[in-house]
Short mmCIF file of C-alpha atoms in Angstrom, two decimals:
data_model
loop_
_atom_site.label_atom_id
_atom_site.label_comp_id
_atom_site.label_asym_id
_atom_site.label_seq_id
_atom_site.Cartn_x
_atom_site.Cartn_y
_atom_site.Cartn_z
CA MET H 1 0.02 -0.43 -0.04
CA ARG H 2 1.65 3.24 -0.94
CA LEU H 3 0.80 6.89 -0.48
CA PRO H 4 -0.23 9.93 -2.77
CA TYR H 5 2.55 12.70 -2.70
CA ASN H 6 5.19 11.08 -0.90
CA VAL H 7 4.32 11.29 2.92
CA LEU H 8 5.11 8.44 4.58
CA PRO H 9 8.68 9.01 2.79
CA ILE H 10 8.97 11.70 4.42
CA LEU H 11 7.58 10.44 7.90
CA ARG H 12 9.75 8.06 7.43
CA ALA H 13 12.69 10.00 6.75
CA ARG H 14 12.13 12.33 10.48
CA SER H 15 11.77 7.61 12.00
CA THR H 16 8.92 9.57 13.81
CA SER H 17 6.13 6.84 13.13
CA MET H 18 6.32 6.18 16.85
CA ARG H 19 6.21 9.89 17.35
CA MET H 20 3.81 10.41 15.21
CA PHE H 21 1.07 8.30 17.19
CA ASN H 22 1.84 11.02 20.93
CA ARG H 23 -0.07 14.25 19.87
CA VAL H 24 -2.89 14.51 16.74
CA LEU H 25 -5.31 17.11 16.12
CA VAL H 26 -7.66 16.13 13.00
CA LEU H 27 -9.62 19.05 12.14
CA THR H 28 -12.91 18.47 9.70
CA GLY H 29 -15.06 21.39 7.75
CA ALA H 30 -18.14 20.10 5.14
CA GLY H 31 -16.45 18.25 2.38
CA VAL H 32 -16.10 15.17 4.90
CA SER H 33 -19.65 15.09 4.98
CA ALA H 34 -20.40 15.92 2.11
CA GLU H 35 -19.28 12.44 0.81
CA SER H 36 -21.71 11.14 2.83
CA GLY H 37 -24.30 13.03 1.03
CA ILE H 38 -25.00 15.77 3.35
CA PRO H 39 -24.53 19.19 0.93
CA THR H 40 -22.50 22.08 1.48
CA PHE H 41 -23.28 25.33 2.17
CA ARG H 42 -20.93 26.94 -0.11
CA GLY H 43 -21.91 23.52 -2.55
CA LYS H 44 -23.51 23.22 -5.77
CA ASP H 45 -26.40 21.37 -3.96
CA GLY H 46 -26.01 23.82 -0.92
CA TYR H 47 -29.13 25.72 -1.75
CA TRP H 48 -32.50 24.66 -0.32
CA ARG H 49 -36.21 25.46 -2.07
CA ASN H 50 -33.44 27.96 -3.99
CA LEU H 51 -33.35 30.22 -0.67
CA ASP H 52 -29.14 30.52 0.33
CA PRO H 53 -28.63 28.71 3.70
CA ALA H 54 -25.81 31.23 4.69
CA LYS H 55 -29.29 33.48 4.87
CA LEU H 56 -31.10 30.82 6.46
CA ALA H 57 -28.67 30.49 9.77
CA THR H 58 -28.46 33.06 10.86
CA PRO H 59 -30.31 34.97 14.19
CA GLU H 60 -31.70 37.22 11.55
CA ALA H 61 -33.67 35.15 9.34
CA PHE H 62 -35.08 33.26 12.69
CA ALA H 63 -36.17 35.96 13.77
CA HIS H 64 -38.17 37.07 10.31
CA ASP H 65 -39.50 33.55 10.08
CA PRO H 66 -38.88 30.33 12.69
CA LYS H 67 -41.16 28.71 10.86
CA LEU H 68 -39.18 28.61 7.65
CA VAL H 69 -36.30 28.28 9.16
CA TRP H 70 -37.01 24.63 11.44
CA GLU H 71 -38.28 23.58 8.29
CA TRP H 72 -35.17 23.32 7.25
CA TYR H 73 -33.25 22.23 9.04
CA ARG H 74 -35.51 19.38 10.22
CA GLU H 75 -35.45 18.22 6.35
CA ARG H 76 -31.48 18.76 7.47
CA ARG H 77 -32.28 16.05 10.00
CA GLN H 78 -33.77 14.47 7.95
CA ARG H 79 -31.32 14.09 5.50
CA ILE H 80 -28.93 13.17 8.25
CA ARG H 81 -30.85 9.91 9.89
CA ASN H 82 -30.62 8.63 6.35
CA ALA H 83 -26.55 9.30 5.61
CA GLN H 84 -24.06 6.66 6.86
CA PRO H 85 -20.43 7.58 7.30
CA ASN H 86 -17.89 6.78 4.37
CA PRO H 87 -14.38 6.14 4.43
CA ALA H 88 -13.18 9.23 5.84
CA HIS H 89 -15.17 9.01 8.95
CA LYS H 90 -13.97 5.43 9.83
CA ALA H 91 -10.17 6.41 9.66
CA ILE H 92 -10.27 8.67 11.88
CA ALA H 93 -12.77 6.58 14.38
CA LYS H 94 -9.64 4.05 13.30
CA LEU H 95 -6.95 7.09 14.18
CA ALA H 96 -8.51 8.07 17.16
CA GLN H 97 -7.42 4.53 18.68
CA HIS H 98 -4.19 4.31 18.24
CA ALA H 99 -3.31 7.55 19.28
CA HIS H 100 -1.57 8.52 22.88
CA GLU H 101 -3.51 11.85 22.44
CA PHE H 102 -5.67 12.37 19.79
CA LEU H 103 -8.69 15.45 19.28
CA LEU H 104 -11.01 15.57 16.84
CA VAL H 105 -12.43 19.09 16.29
CA THR H 106 -15.27 19.20 13.44
CA GLN H 107 -16.78 22.38 12.26
CA ASN H 108 -19.68 20.16 10.78
CA VAL H 109 -22.52 19.63 13.26
CA ASP H 110 -24.36 15.92 12.26
CA ASP H 111 -23.50 12.90 14.67
CA LEU H 112 -21.75 11.15 11.11
CA HIS H 113 -17.91 10.93 13.53
CA ALA H 114 -19.73 9.89 16.69
CA ARG H 115 -21.67 7.30 14.22
CA ALA H 116 -18.48 5.78 13.05
CA GLY H 117 -15.96 5.86 16.38
CA SER H 118 -15.30 8.89 17.07
CA PRO H 119 -15.18 9.08 20.78
CA LYS H 120 -17.10 12.53 22.20
CA GLU H 121 -14.40 12.81 24.93
CA LYS H 122 -12.45 12.96 22.10
CA MET H 123 -13.97 15.38 19.62
CA VAL H 124 -15.21 18.88 19.64
CA GLN H 125 -18.25 20.01 17.63
CA ILE H 126 -17.40 23.73 17.40
CA HIS H 127 -20.35 24.39 14.97
CA GLY H 128 -23.15 22.96 17.58
CA ASP H 129 -24.60 19.97 17.65
CA ILE H 130 -27.91 19.90 14.53
CA PHE H 131 -29.78 17.68 17.77
CA VAL H 132 -29.12 19.70 20.27
CA THR H 133 -32.86 21.06 20.54
CA ARG H 134 -32.03 24.79 22.59
CA CYS H 135 -34.28 28.04 24.08
CA SER H 136 -33.80 30.88 22.01
CA ARG H 137 -34.22 33.19 25.25
CA CYS H 138 -33.36 31.13 28.59
CA ASP H 139 -30.17 27.98 29.38
CA PHE H 140 -33.28 24.87 29.14
CA VAL H 141 -31.96 23.02 26.31
CA ASP H 142 -32.98 19.68 24.26
CA THR H 143 -30.40 16.59 24.09
CA ALA H 144 -33.20 13.97 23.42
CA ARG H 145 -30.44 14.02 20.10
CA GLY H 146 -34.03 14.71 18.04
CA GLY H 147 -33.99 11.81 15.95
CA SER H 148 -30.83 10.47 15.09
CA SER H 149 -29.23 7.78 15.24
CA GLU H 150 -27.49 8.02 18.20
CA PRO H 151 -28.42 7.39 22.13
CA PRO H 152 -30.33 10.10 23.28
CA ALA H 153 -29.64 11.91 26.83
CA THR H 154 -30.99 10.95 29.77
CA SER H 155 -32.19 14.74 30.97
CA THR H 156 -32.20 17.29 29.43
CA ILE H 157 -29.93 20.25 31.07
CA TYR H 158 -29.48 24.37 31.94
CA PRO H 159 -26.30 24.35 31.54
CA ASN H 160 -25.99 27.31 33.39
CA THR H 161 -27.04 25.89 36.38
CA GLY H 162 -26.49 22.57 36.56
CA ARG H 163 -30.04 21.73 36.34
CA LEU H 164 -31.32 18.89 34.88
CA GLY H 165 -34.85 18.92 33.66
CA SER H 166 -38.02 16.83 34.38
CA ILE H 167 -39.00 15.92 30.35
CA ALA H 168 -38.77 12.64 29.11
CA PRO H 169 -36.78 13.03 25.97
CA THR H 170 -38.48 10.87 24.08
CA SER H 171 -41.40 12.46 24.60
CA ALA H 172 -39.98 16.30 24.83
CA GLN H 173 -38.39 15.84 21.63
CA ARG H 174 -41.73 14.02 19.67
CA ASP H 175 -42.95 16.73 20.95
CA GLN H 176 -41.15 19.65 20.04
CA GLU H 177 -40.85 18.04 16.43
CA GLN H 178 -44.67 18.39 15.94
CA GLU H 179 -44.91 21.82 16.95
CA ASP H 180 -44.02 24.03 14.77
CA PRO H 181 -41.82 26.04 15.98
CA PRO H 182 -41.13 23.98 19.48
CA LYS H 183 -41.59 26.40 22.62
CA CYS H 184 -39.53 26.06 25.76
CA PRO H 185 -41.38 23.80 28.38
CA ARG H 186 -39.56 25.97 31.14
CA CYS H 187 -40.41 30.09 29.37
CA SER H 188 -42.25 29.59 26.22
CA ALA H 189 -39.63 31.29 24.32
CA LEU H 190 -39.28 29.76 20.98
CA MET H 191 -36.87 26.97 20.64
CA ARG H 192 -33.91 26.82 18.11
CA PRO H 193 -31.01 24.30 17.18
CA GLY H 194 -28.07 23.56 19.06
CA VAL H 195 -25.91 24.90 15.84
CA VAL H 196 -23.73 27.94 15.61
CA TRP H 197 -25.20 29.84 13.05
CA PHE H 198 -23.82 33.29 11.36
CA GLY H 199 -22.45 35.76 13.65
CA GLU H 200 -22.87 34.19 16.83
CA ARG H 201 -19.83 33.22 19.07
CA LEU H 202 -18.73 29.82 19.14
CA PRO H 203 -19.62 27.84 22.15
CA TRP H 204 -17.10 29.41 25.37
CA ASP H 205 -16.68 25.52 27.01
CA GLU H 206 -16.18 24.22 23.52
CA LEU H 207 -13.41 26.27 22.87
CA ARG H 208 -11.73 25.97 25.71
CA ARG H 209 -11.34 21.86 24.95
CA VAL H 210 -9.54 23.07 21.93
CA GLU H 211 -7.29 25.52 24.12
CA ASN H 212 -6.22 23.22 26.22
CA TYR H 213 -5.14 20.27 24.09
CA LEU H 214 -3.60 22.85 22.53
CA GLU H 215 -2.00 24.11 25.60
CA ASP H 216 -0.36 20.72 26.56
CA GLY H 217 1.69 20.99 24.05
CA PRO H 218 2.78 20.63 20.39
CA CYS H 219 1.42 17.95 17.71
CA ASP H 220 3.41 15.48 16.59
CA PHE H 221 0.21 15.59 13.45
CA VAL H 222 -2.38 17.30 11.96
CA ILE H 223 -4.40 16.92 9.13
CA VAL H 224 -7.09 19.63 7.71
CA ALA H 225 -10.01 17.47 5.88
CA GLY H 226 -12.75 18.25 3.93
CA THR H 227 -12.69 22.44 4.47
CA THR H 228 -12.11 25.84 3.39
CA ALA H 229 -9.83 26.74 5.40
CA THR H 230 -11.87 30.39 5.65
CA PHE H 231 -12.71 30.36 9.36
CA GLY H 232 -9.17 32.00 11.25
CA TYR H 233 -9.70 29.88 14.08
CA ILE H 234 -9.15 26.70 11.61
CA ILE H 235 -5.37 28.40 10.47
CA ASP H 236 -4.33 29.24 13.91
CA TRP H 237 -5.90 26.20 15.61
CA ALA H 238 -3.59 24.12 12.50
CA LEU H 239 -0.43 25.79 12.81
CA ARG H 240 0.12 26.72 16.34
CA ALA H 241 -0.89 22.46 16.75
CA MET H 242 2.69 21.20 14.42
CA ALA H 243 4.43 24.15 15.90
CA SER H 244 7.53 24.07 14.55
CA ASP H 245 8.48 20.49 13.92
CA GLY H 246 5.28 18.97 13.36
CA GLU H 247 3.68 17.32 9.71
CA LEU H 248 0.46 19.81 8.93
CA VAL H 249 -1.52 17.09 6.29
CA GLU H 250 -4.52 18.84 4.05
CA VAL H 251 -6.53 16.61 2.64
CA ASN H 252 -9.34 18.64 0.10
CA PRO H 253 -8.87 18.44 -4.06
CA GLU H 254 -8.85 22.72 -3.70
CA GLU H 255 -6.22 24.42 -2.48
CA THR H 256 -7.52 26.62 0.64
CA PRO H 257 -5.99 30.04 2.36
CA LEU H 258 -4.48 26.58 4.75
CA SER H 259 -2.68 25.78 2.10
CA GLN H 260 0.70 27.60 2.29
CA PHE H 261 1.45 26.03 5.50
CA ALA H 262 0.54 23.13 4.88
CA THR H 263 4.07 19.85 4.99
CA GLN H 264 1.89 18.09 2.22
CA ARG H 265 -0.77 18.84 0.08
CA MET H 266 -3.39 15.82 -0.63
CA ARG H 267 -5.63 17.25 -3.75
CA GLU H 268 -7.87 13.91 -3.23
CA SER H 269 -10.97 13.41 -1.32
CA ALA H 270 -11.00 12.98 2.23
CA ALA H 271 -12.93 9.45 1.68
CA VAL H 272 -9.76 8.45 -0.43
CA ALA H 273 -7.07 9.82 1.34
CA LEU H 274 -7.75 9.46 4.84
CA PRO H 275 -8.20 5.80 4.77
CA ARG H 276 -4.90 5.01 3.25
CA ILE H 277 -3.32 7.82 5.54
CA VAL H 278 -4.35 6.38 8.57
CA ASP H 279 -3.43 2.67 7.49
CA GLU H 280 0.29 3.64 6.59
CA LEU H 281 0.63 5.12 9.91
CA VAL H 282 -0.88 2.19 11.84
CA ILE H 283 0.98 -0.31 9.86
CA SER H 284 4.80 1.72 10.22
CA ARG H 285 3.48 2.29 14.36
CA SER H 286 3.09 -1.37 14.19
CA SER H 287 6.77 -2.45 12.64
CA LYS H 288 8.01 -0.39 15.12
CA LEU H 289 6.58 -2.45 18.44
#
């Protein structure tokens, strides 16, 4: 088995096959899930009813027409339920099993990484979770998964207080899916999808998890896959993680703002490139044991 673009010769030249698994950071974007049939916002299939999704995923759009926004998100949820993890998701889950320290930071709000086997404690969904529903006013959060294939949470949570709600997840979510649009059982305000919309801040708790990982030390191996890297924090995290002597592998068919910093650029889809990269790394590591 051989990797394109001479990735493995560089790793072997440095004699870092073992070290490569000390600390690993993986950053993924919409291109990874697109190969499971999930449209990207910027792709040709991203438009919904001739509407620009970038204009639907905003607080302003929700305030103007919450019913329309909820219709879109319910269709997105259903599309994700029908989708299956692809080889890229599975390769990343395999890498997580073999790395000594590992963190996956994904911009994707779907559950495909989790369904592929990536551990929740080693994954950060920096743009939120589409199957979580939260109040647009108070801190009520329903984590019943919205019909996702992932197991539901055991309770409803008030994150700022740490208190647990008394609503059973299955019945609560079923009622919310039927109500149009759903309302908060605590304060009667409109409920909204638990995702980060354009113009909103990233969730502090998730940001802290990323920062804590980066502060623990540089990474030996960084993979950035399926993202256009248009958000500055993606480039910042990748560069901070690789530090002075780490490997930064970009997996994307197109050039991105990150490309100039990558030590290796794989101009293939993530579903094609990642399984080969991970398999070679695992084989190389095993041969050193």
